[in-house]
Amino acid sequence: MSDDAELARAIALWQEAYRRQMAGDLEEAIALYRRSIAVRPTAEAHTFLGWTYSFQGRLEEATAECLKAIEIDPDFGNPYNDIGVYLMQQGRLEEAIPWLERAKRAPRYEPRQFPYLNLGRIYLRQGRWWDALREFEGAVAVAPRDVEAARALHSLRARLN
């Protein structure tokens, strides 16, 4: 199989895995992500495999997959954000912050507002209102149509007035 054909097959497999994951068929999604990685490891397949593991509460394995994704493509922002989220879920807020900051700076990342929102949530939990406000403003700036970002910003502004 040529490099292009190999990559196309790997992408098709992780896209099908994603569809299965969104339909709630986590075991089939995991199998398809693994098949994709066997054909050709991609940052996307590792990241989304990790995300699937997180749905099952397997946060250590999820983090390990994100680290593999970063090795493959350090410009891909999703695994940085995901590691930040997994740390947040474990109550390790300070450890999450640098990962989310790296996600914000990643050249290749969609949806770009997620690390801003996650940092804003951390700062809210820490009582750092102005830092949270800055992050929510950043989320709205990069995704002006995101209803969740606008709602978070509006809600915090109302609390601060």
PDB file of C-alpha atoms in Angstrom:
ATOM      1  CA  MET A   1       0.000   0.000   0.000  1.00  0.00           C
ATOM      2  CA  SER A   2       1.382   3.452  -0.914  1.00  0.00           C
ATOM      3  CA  ASP A   3       1.929   6.081   1.774  1.00  0.00           C
ATOM      4  CA  ASP A   4      -1.063   8.075   0.518  1.00  0.00           C
ATOM      5  CA  ALA A   5      -3.296   5.000   0.422  1.00  0.00           C
ATOM      6  CA  GLU A   6      -2.093   3.945   3.863  1.00  0.00           C
ATOM      7  CA  LEU A   7      -2.867   7.380   5.317  1.00  0.00           C
ATOM      8  CA  ALA A   8      -6.271   7.479   3.616  1.00  0.00           C
ATOM      9  CA  ARG A   9      -7.118   4.046   5.087  1.00  0.00           C
ATOM     10  CA  ALA A  10      -5.975   5.103   8.569  1.00  0.00           C
ATOM     11  CA  ILE A  11      -8.082   8.268   8.367  1.00  0.00           C
ATOM     12  CA  ALA A  12     -11.137   6.368   7.150  1.00  0.00           C
ATOM     13  CA  LEU A  13     -10.799   3.965  10.080  1.00  0.00           C
ATOM     14  CA  TRP A  14     -10.496   6.675  12.737  1.00  0.00           C
ATOM     15  CA  GLN A  15     -13.394   8.584  11.201  1.00  0.00           C
ATOM     16  CA  GLU A  16     -15.559   5.454  11.412  1.00  0.00           C
ATOM     17  CA  ALA A  17     -14.303   4.917  14.977  1.00  0.00           C
ATOM     18  CA  TYR A  18     -15.398   8.459  15.825  1.00  0.00           C
ATOM     19  CA  ARG A  19     -18.882   7.798  14.418  1.00  0.00           C
ATOM     20  CA  ARG A  20     -19.123   4.626  16.536  1.00  0.00           C
ATOM     21  CA  GLN A  21     -17.885   6.510  19.595  1.00  0.00           C
ATOM     22  CA  MET A  22     -20.519   9.228  19.143  1.00  0.00           C
ATOM     23  CA  ALA A  23     -23.162   6.504  18.768  1.00  0.00           C
ATOM     24  CA  GLY A  24     -22.093   5.089  22.135  1.00  0.00           C
ATOM     25  CA  ASP A  25     -20.435   1.926  20.816  1.00  0.00           C
ATOM     26  CA  LEU A  26     -17.194   2.458  22.731  1.00  0.00           C
ATOM     27  CA  GLU A  27     -15.744  -1.032  22.353  1.00  0.00           C
ATOM     28  CA  GLU A  28     -16.152  -0.999  18.576  1.00  0.00           C
ATOM     29  CA  ALA A  29     -14.711   2.534  18.473  1.00  0.00           C
ATOM     30  CA  ILE A  30     -11.666   1.376  20.446  1.00  0.00           C
ATOM     31  CA  ALA A  31     -11.152  -1.541  18.074  1.00  0.00           C
ATOM     32  CA  LEU A  32     -11.379   0.753  15.040  1.00  0.00           C
ATOM     33  CA  TYR A  33      -9.009   3.352  16.505  1.00  0.00           C
ATOM     34  CA  ARG A  34      -6.509   0.561  17.188  1.00  0.00           C
ATOM     35  CA  ARG A  35      -6.873  -0.718  13.616  1.00  0.00           C
ATOM     36  CA  SER A  36      -6.273   2.805  12.341  1.00  0.00           C
ATOM     37  CA  ILE A  37      -3.117   3.079  14.449  1.00  0.00           C
ATOM     38  CA  ALA A  38      -1.944  -0.315  13.182  1.00  0.00           C
ATOM     39  CA  VAL A  39      -2.307   0.893   9.581  1.00  0.00           C
ATOM     40  CA  ARG A  40      -0.583   4.209  10.295  1.00  0.00           C
ATOM     41  CA  PRO A  41      -0.287   5.963  13.642  1.00  0.00           C
ATOM     42  CA  THR A  42      -1.783   9.450  13.588  1.00  0.00           C
ATOM     43  CA  ALA A  43      -2.142  12.060  16.282  1.00  0.00           C
ATOM     44  CA  GLU A  44      -5.876  12.062  15.706  1.00  0.00           C
ATOM     45  CA  ALA A  45      -6.353   8.321  16.199  1.00  0.00           C
ATOM     46  CA  HIS A  46      -4.301   8.320  19.407  1.00  0.00           C
ATOM     47  CA  THR A  47      -6.098  11.412  20.753  1.00  0.00           C
ATOM     48  CA  PHE A  48      -9.565  10.076  19.993  1.00  0.00           C
ATOM     49  CA  LEU A  49      -8.679   6.639  21.339  1.00  0.00           C
ATOM     50  CA  GLY A  50      -7.663   8.386  24.536  1.00  0.00           C
ATOM     51  CA  TRP A  51     -10.910  10.332  24.560  1.00  0.00           C
ATOM     52  CA  THR A  52     -12.831   7.057  24.234  1.00  0.00           C
ATOM     53  CA  TYR A  53     -10.882   5.623  27.167  1.00  0.00           C
ATOM     54  CA  SER A  54     -11.839   8.703  29.176  1.00  0.00           C
ATOM     55  CA  PHE A  55     -15.523   7.909  28.582  1.00  0.00           C
ATOM     56  CA  GLN A  56     -14.797   4.651  30.395  1.00  0.00           C
ATOM     57  CA  GLY A  57     -12.986   6.401  33.260  1.00  0.00           C
ATOM     58  CA  ARG A  58      -9.605   5.087  32.046  1.00  0.00           C
ATOM     59  CA  LEU A  59      -7.813   8.415  32.495  1.00  0.00           C
ATOM     60  CA  GLU A  60      -4.268   7.056  32.774  1.00  0.00           C
ATOM     61  CA  GLU A  61      -4.639   5.208  29.467  1.00  0.00           C
ATOM     62  CA  ALA A  62      -6.312   8.259  27.949  1.00  0.00           C
ATOM     63  CA  THR A  63      -3.374  10.426  28.967  1.00  0.00           C
ATOM     64  CA  ALA A  64      -0.881   7.893  27.590  1.00  0.00           C
ATOM     65  CA  GLU A  65      -2.613   7.996  24.192  1.00  0.00           C
ATOM     66  CA  CYS A  66      -2.480  11.798  24.188  1.00  0.00           C
ATOM     67  CA  LEU A  67       1.242  11.708  24.916  1.00  0.00           C
ATOM     68  CA  LYS A  68       1.693   9.386  21.922  1.00  0.00           C
ATOM     69  CA  ALA A  69      -0.303  11.835  19.798  1.00  0.00           C
ATOM     70  CA  ILE A  70       1.960  14.697  20.872  1.00  0.00           C
ATOM     71  CA  GLU A  71       5.034  12.646  19.900  1.00  0.00           C
ATOM     72  CA  ILE A  72       3.578  12.153  16.414  1.00  0.00           C
ATOM     73  CA  ASP A  73       2.415  15.755  15.919  1.00  0.00           C
ATOM     74  CA  PRO A  74       3.357  18.341  18.561  1.00  0.00           C
ATOM     75  CA  ASP A  75       1.408  21.004  16.609  1.00  0.00           C
ATOM     76  CA  PHE A  76      -1.919  19.198  17.133  1.00  0.00           C
ATOM     77  CA  GLY A  77      -3.612  20.965  20.052  1.00  0.00           C
ATOM     78  CA  ASN A  78      -6.360  18.520  20.984  1.00  0.00           C
ATOM     79  CA  PRO A  79      -4.218  16.132  23.053  1.00  0.00           C
ATOM     80  CA  TYR A  80      -2.850  19.012  25.152  1.00  0.00           C
ATOM     81  CA  ASN A  81      -6.383  20.153  25.947  1.00  0.00           C
ATOM     82  CA  ASP A  82      -7.504  16.602  26.647  1.00  0.00           C
ATOM     83  CA  ILE A  83      -4.661  15.987  29.103  1.00  0.00           C
ATOM     84  CA  GLY A  84      -5.667  19.223  30.827  1.00  0.00           C
ATOM     85  CA  VAL A  85      -9.257  18.010  31.065  1.00  0.00           C
ATOM     86  CA  TYR A  86      -8.215  14.600  32.437  1.00  0.00           C
ATOM     87  CA  LEU A  87      -6.159  16.352  35.120  1.00  0.00           C
ATOM     88  CA  MET A  88      -9.127  18.605  35.914  1.00  0.00           C
ATOM     89  CA  GLN A  89     -11.318  15.520  36.318  1.00  0.00           C
ATOM     90  CA  GLN A  90      -8.816  14.234  38.863  1.00  0.00           C
ATOM     91  CA  GLY A  91      -8.857  17.540  40.772  1.00  0.00           C
ATOM     92  CA  ARG A  92      -5.273  18.309  39.701  1.00  0.00           C
ATOM     93  CA  LEU A  93      -6.072  21.854  38.599  1.00  0.00           C
ATOM     94  CA  GLU A  94      -2.608  23.411  38.835  1.00  0.00           C
ATOM     95  CA  GLU A  95      -1.135  20.559  36.779  1.00  0.00           C
ATOM     96  CA  ALA A  96      -3.809  21.093  34.120  1.00  0.00           C
ATOM     97  CA  ILE A  97      -3.010  24.763  33.521  1.00  0.00           C
ATOM     98  CA  PRO A  98       0.236  24.352  31.514  1.00  0.00           C
ATOM     99  CA  TRP A  99      -1.356  21.718  29.273  1.00  0.00           C
ATOM    100  CA  LEU A 100      -4.279  24.016  28.496  1.00  0.00           C
ATOM    101  CA  GLU A 101      -1.911  26.921  27.839  1.00  0.00           C
ATOM    102  CA  ARG A 102      -0.030  24.715  25.350  1.00  0.00           C
ATOM    103  CA  ALA A 103      -3.329  23.834  23.656  1.00  0.00           C
ATOM    104  CA  LYS A 104      -4.077  27.551  23.220  1.00  0.00           C
ATOM    105  CA  ARG A 105      -0.745  28.040  21.436  1.00  0.00           C
ATOM    106  CA  ALA A 106      -0.973  24.942  19.219  1.00  0.00           C
ATOM    107  CA  PRO A 107      -0.880  25.818  15.516  1.00  0.00           C
ATOM    108  CA  ARG A 108      -3.372  23.100  14.578  1.00  0.00           C
ATOM    109  CA  TYR A 109      -6.382  22.950  16.849  1.00  0.00           C
ATOM    110  CA  GLU A 110     -10.147  23.002  16.550  1.00  0.00           C
ATOM    111  CA  PRO A 111     -12.297  23.930  18.395  1.00  0.00           C
ATOM    112  CA  ARG A 112      -9.858  26.594  19.520  1.00  0.00           C
ATOM    113  CA  GLN A 113     -12.086  27.955  22.310  1.00  0.00           C
ATOM    114  CA  PHE A 114     -12.000  24.779  24.436  1.00  0.00           C
ATOM    115  CA  PRO A 115      -8.729  25.406  26.304  1.00  0.00           C
ATOM    116  CA  TYR A 116      -9.866  28.954  27.079  1.00  0.00           C
ATOM    117  CA  LEU A 117     -13.137  27.659  28.505  1.00  0.00           C
ATOM    118  CA  ASN A 118     -11.364  24.974  30.501  1.00  0.00           C
ATOM    119  CA  LEU A 119      -8.870  27.465  31.931  1.00  0.00           C
ATOM    120  CA  GLY A 120     -11.762  29.768  32.779  1.00  0.00           C
ATOM    121  CA  ARG A 121     -13.461  26.935  34.664  1.00  0.00           C
ATOM    122  CA  ILE A 122     -10.280  26.207  36.612  1.00  0.00           C
ATOM    123  CA  TYR A 123      -9.866  29.855  37.552  1.00  0.00           C
ATOM    124  CA  LEU A 124     -13.509  30.045  38.655  1.00  0.00           C
ATOM    125  CA  ARG A 125     -12.983  27.040  40.927  1.00  0.00           C
ATOM    126  CA  GLN A 126      -9.905  28.755  42.341  1.00  0.00           C
ATOM    127  CA  GLY A 127     -11.704  32.064  42.894  1.00  0.00           C
ATOM    128  CA  ARG A 128      -9.475  33.793  40.342  1.00  0.00           C
ATOM    129  CA  TRP A 129     -12.315  35.826  38.806  1.00  0.00           C
ATOM    130  CA  TRP A 130     -10.260  38.193  36.634  1.00  0.00           C
ATOM    131  CA  ASP A 131      -8.181  35.364  35.208  1.00  0.00           C
ATOM    132  CA  ALA A 132     -11.406  33.490  34.425  1.00  0.00           C
ATOM    133  CA  LEU A 133     -12.835  36.607  32.791  1.00  0.00           C
ATOM    134  CA  ARG A 134      -9.732  36.930  30.585  1.00  0.00           C
ATOM    135  CA  GLU A 135     -10.069  33.290  29.472  1.00  0.00           C
ATOM    136  CA  PHE A 136     -13.800  33.559  28.714  1.00  0.00           C
ATOM    137  CA  GLU A 137     -13.113  36.732  26.721  1.00  0.00           C
ATOM    138  CA  GLY A 138     -10.449  34.795  24.820  1.00  0.00           C
ATOM    139  CA  ALA A 139     -12.924  31.987  24.104  1.00  0.00           C
ATOM    140  CA  VAL A 140     -15.439  34.447  22.675  1.00  0.00           C
ATOM    141  CA  ALA A 141     -12.731  36.199  20.652  1.00  0.00           C
ATOM    142  CA  VAL A 142     -11.662  32.973  18.913  1.00  0.00           C
ATOM    143  CA  ALA A 143     -15.208  31.566  18.592  1.00  0.00           C
ATOM    144  CA  PRO A 144     -17.719  34.426  18.540  1.00  0.00           C
ATOM    145  CA  ARG A 145     -20.592  32.102  17.596  1.00  0.00           C
ATOM    146  CA  ASP A 146     -20.010  29.648  20.469  1.00  0.00           C
ATOM    147  CA  VAL A 147     -23.084  29.911  22.693  1.00  0.00           C
ATOM    148  CA  GLU A 148     -21.392  28.230  25.666  1.00  0.00           C
ATOM    149  CA  ALA A 149     -18.469  30.672  25.574  1.00  0.00           C
ATOM    150  CA  ALA A 150     -20.796  33.679  25.325  1.00  0.00           C
ATOM    151  CA  ARG A 151     -22.918  32.346  28.184  1.00  0.00           C
ATOM    152  CA  ALA A 152     -19.867  31.788  30.421  1.00  0.00           C
ATOM    153  CA  LEU A 153     -18.578  35.295  29.707  1.00  0.00           C
ATOM    154  CA  HIS A 154     -21.976  36.928  30.279  1.00  0.00           C
ATOM    155  CA  SER A 155     -22.544  34.993  33.501  1.00  0.00           C
ATOM    156  CA  LEU A 156     -19.165  35.939  34.962  1.00  0.00           C
ATOM    157  CA  ARG A 157     -19.521  39.578  33.941  1.00  0.00           C
ATOM    158  CA  ALA A 158     -22.923  39.658  35.683  1.00  0.00           C
ATOM    159  CA  ARG A 159     -21.366  38.216  38.871  1.00  0.00           C
ATOM    160  CA  LEU A 160     -18.559  40.778  38.815  1.00  0.00           C
ATOM    161  CA  ASN A 161     -20.900  43.786  38.409  1.00  0.00           C
TER     162      ASN A 161
END
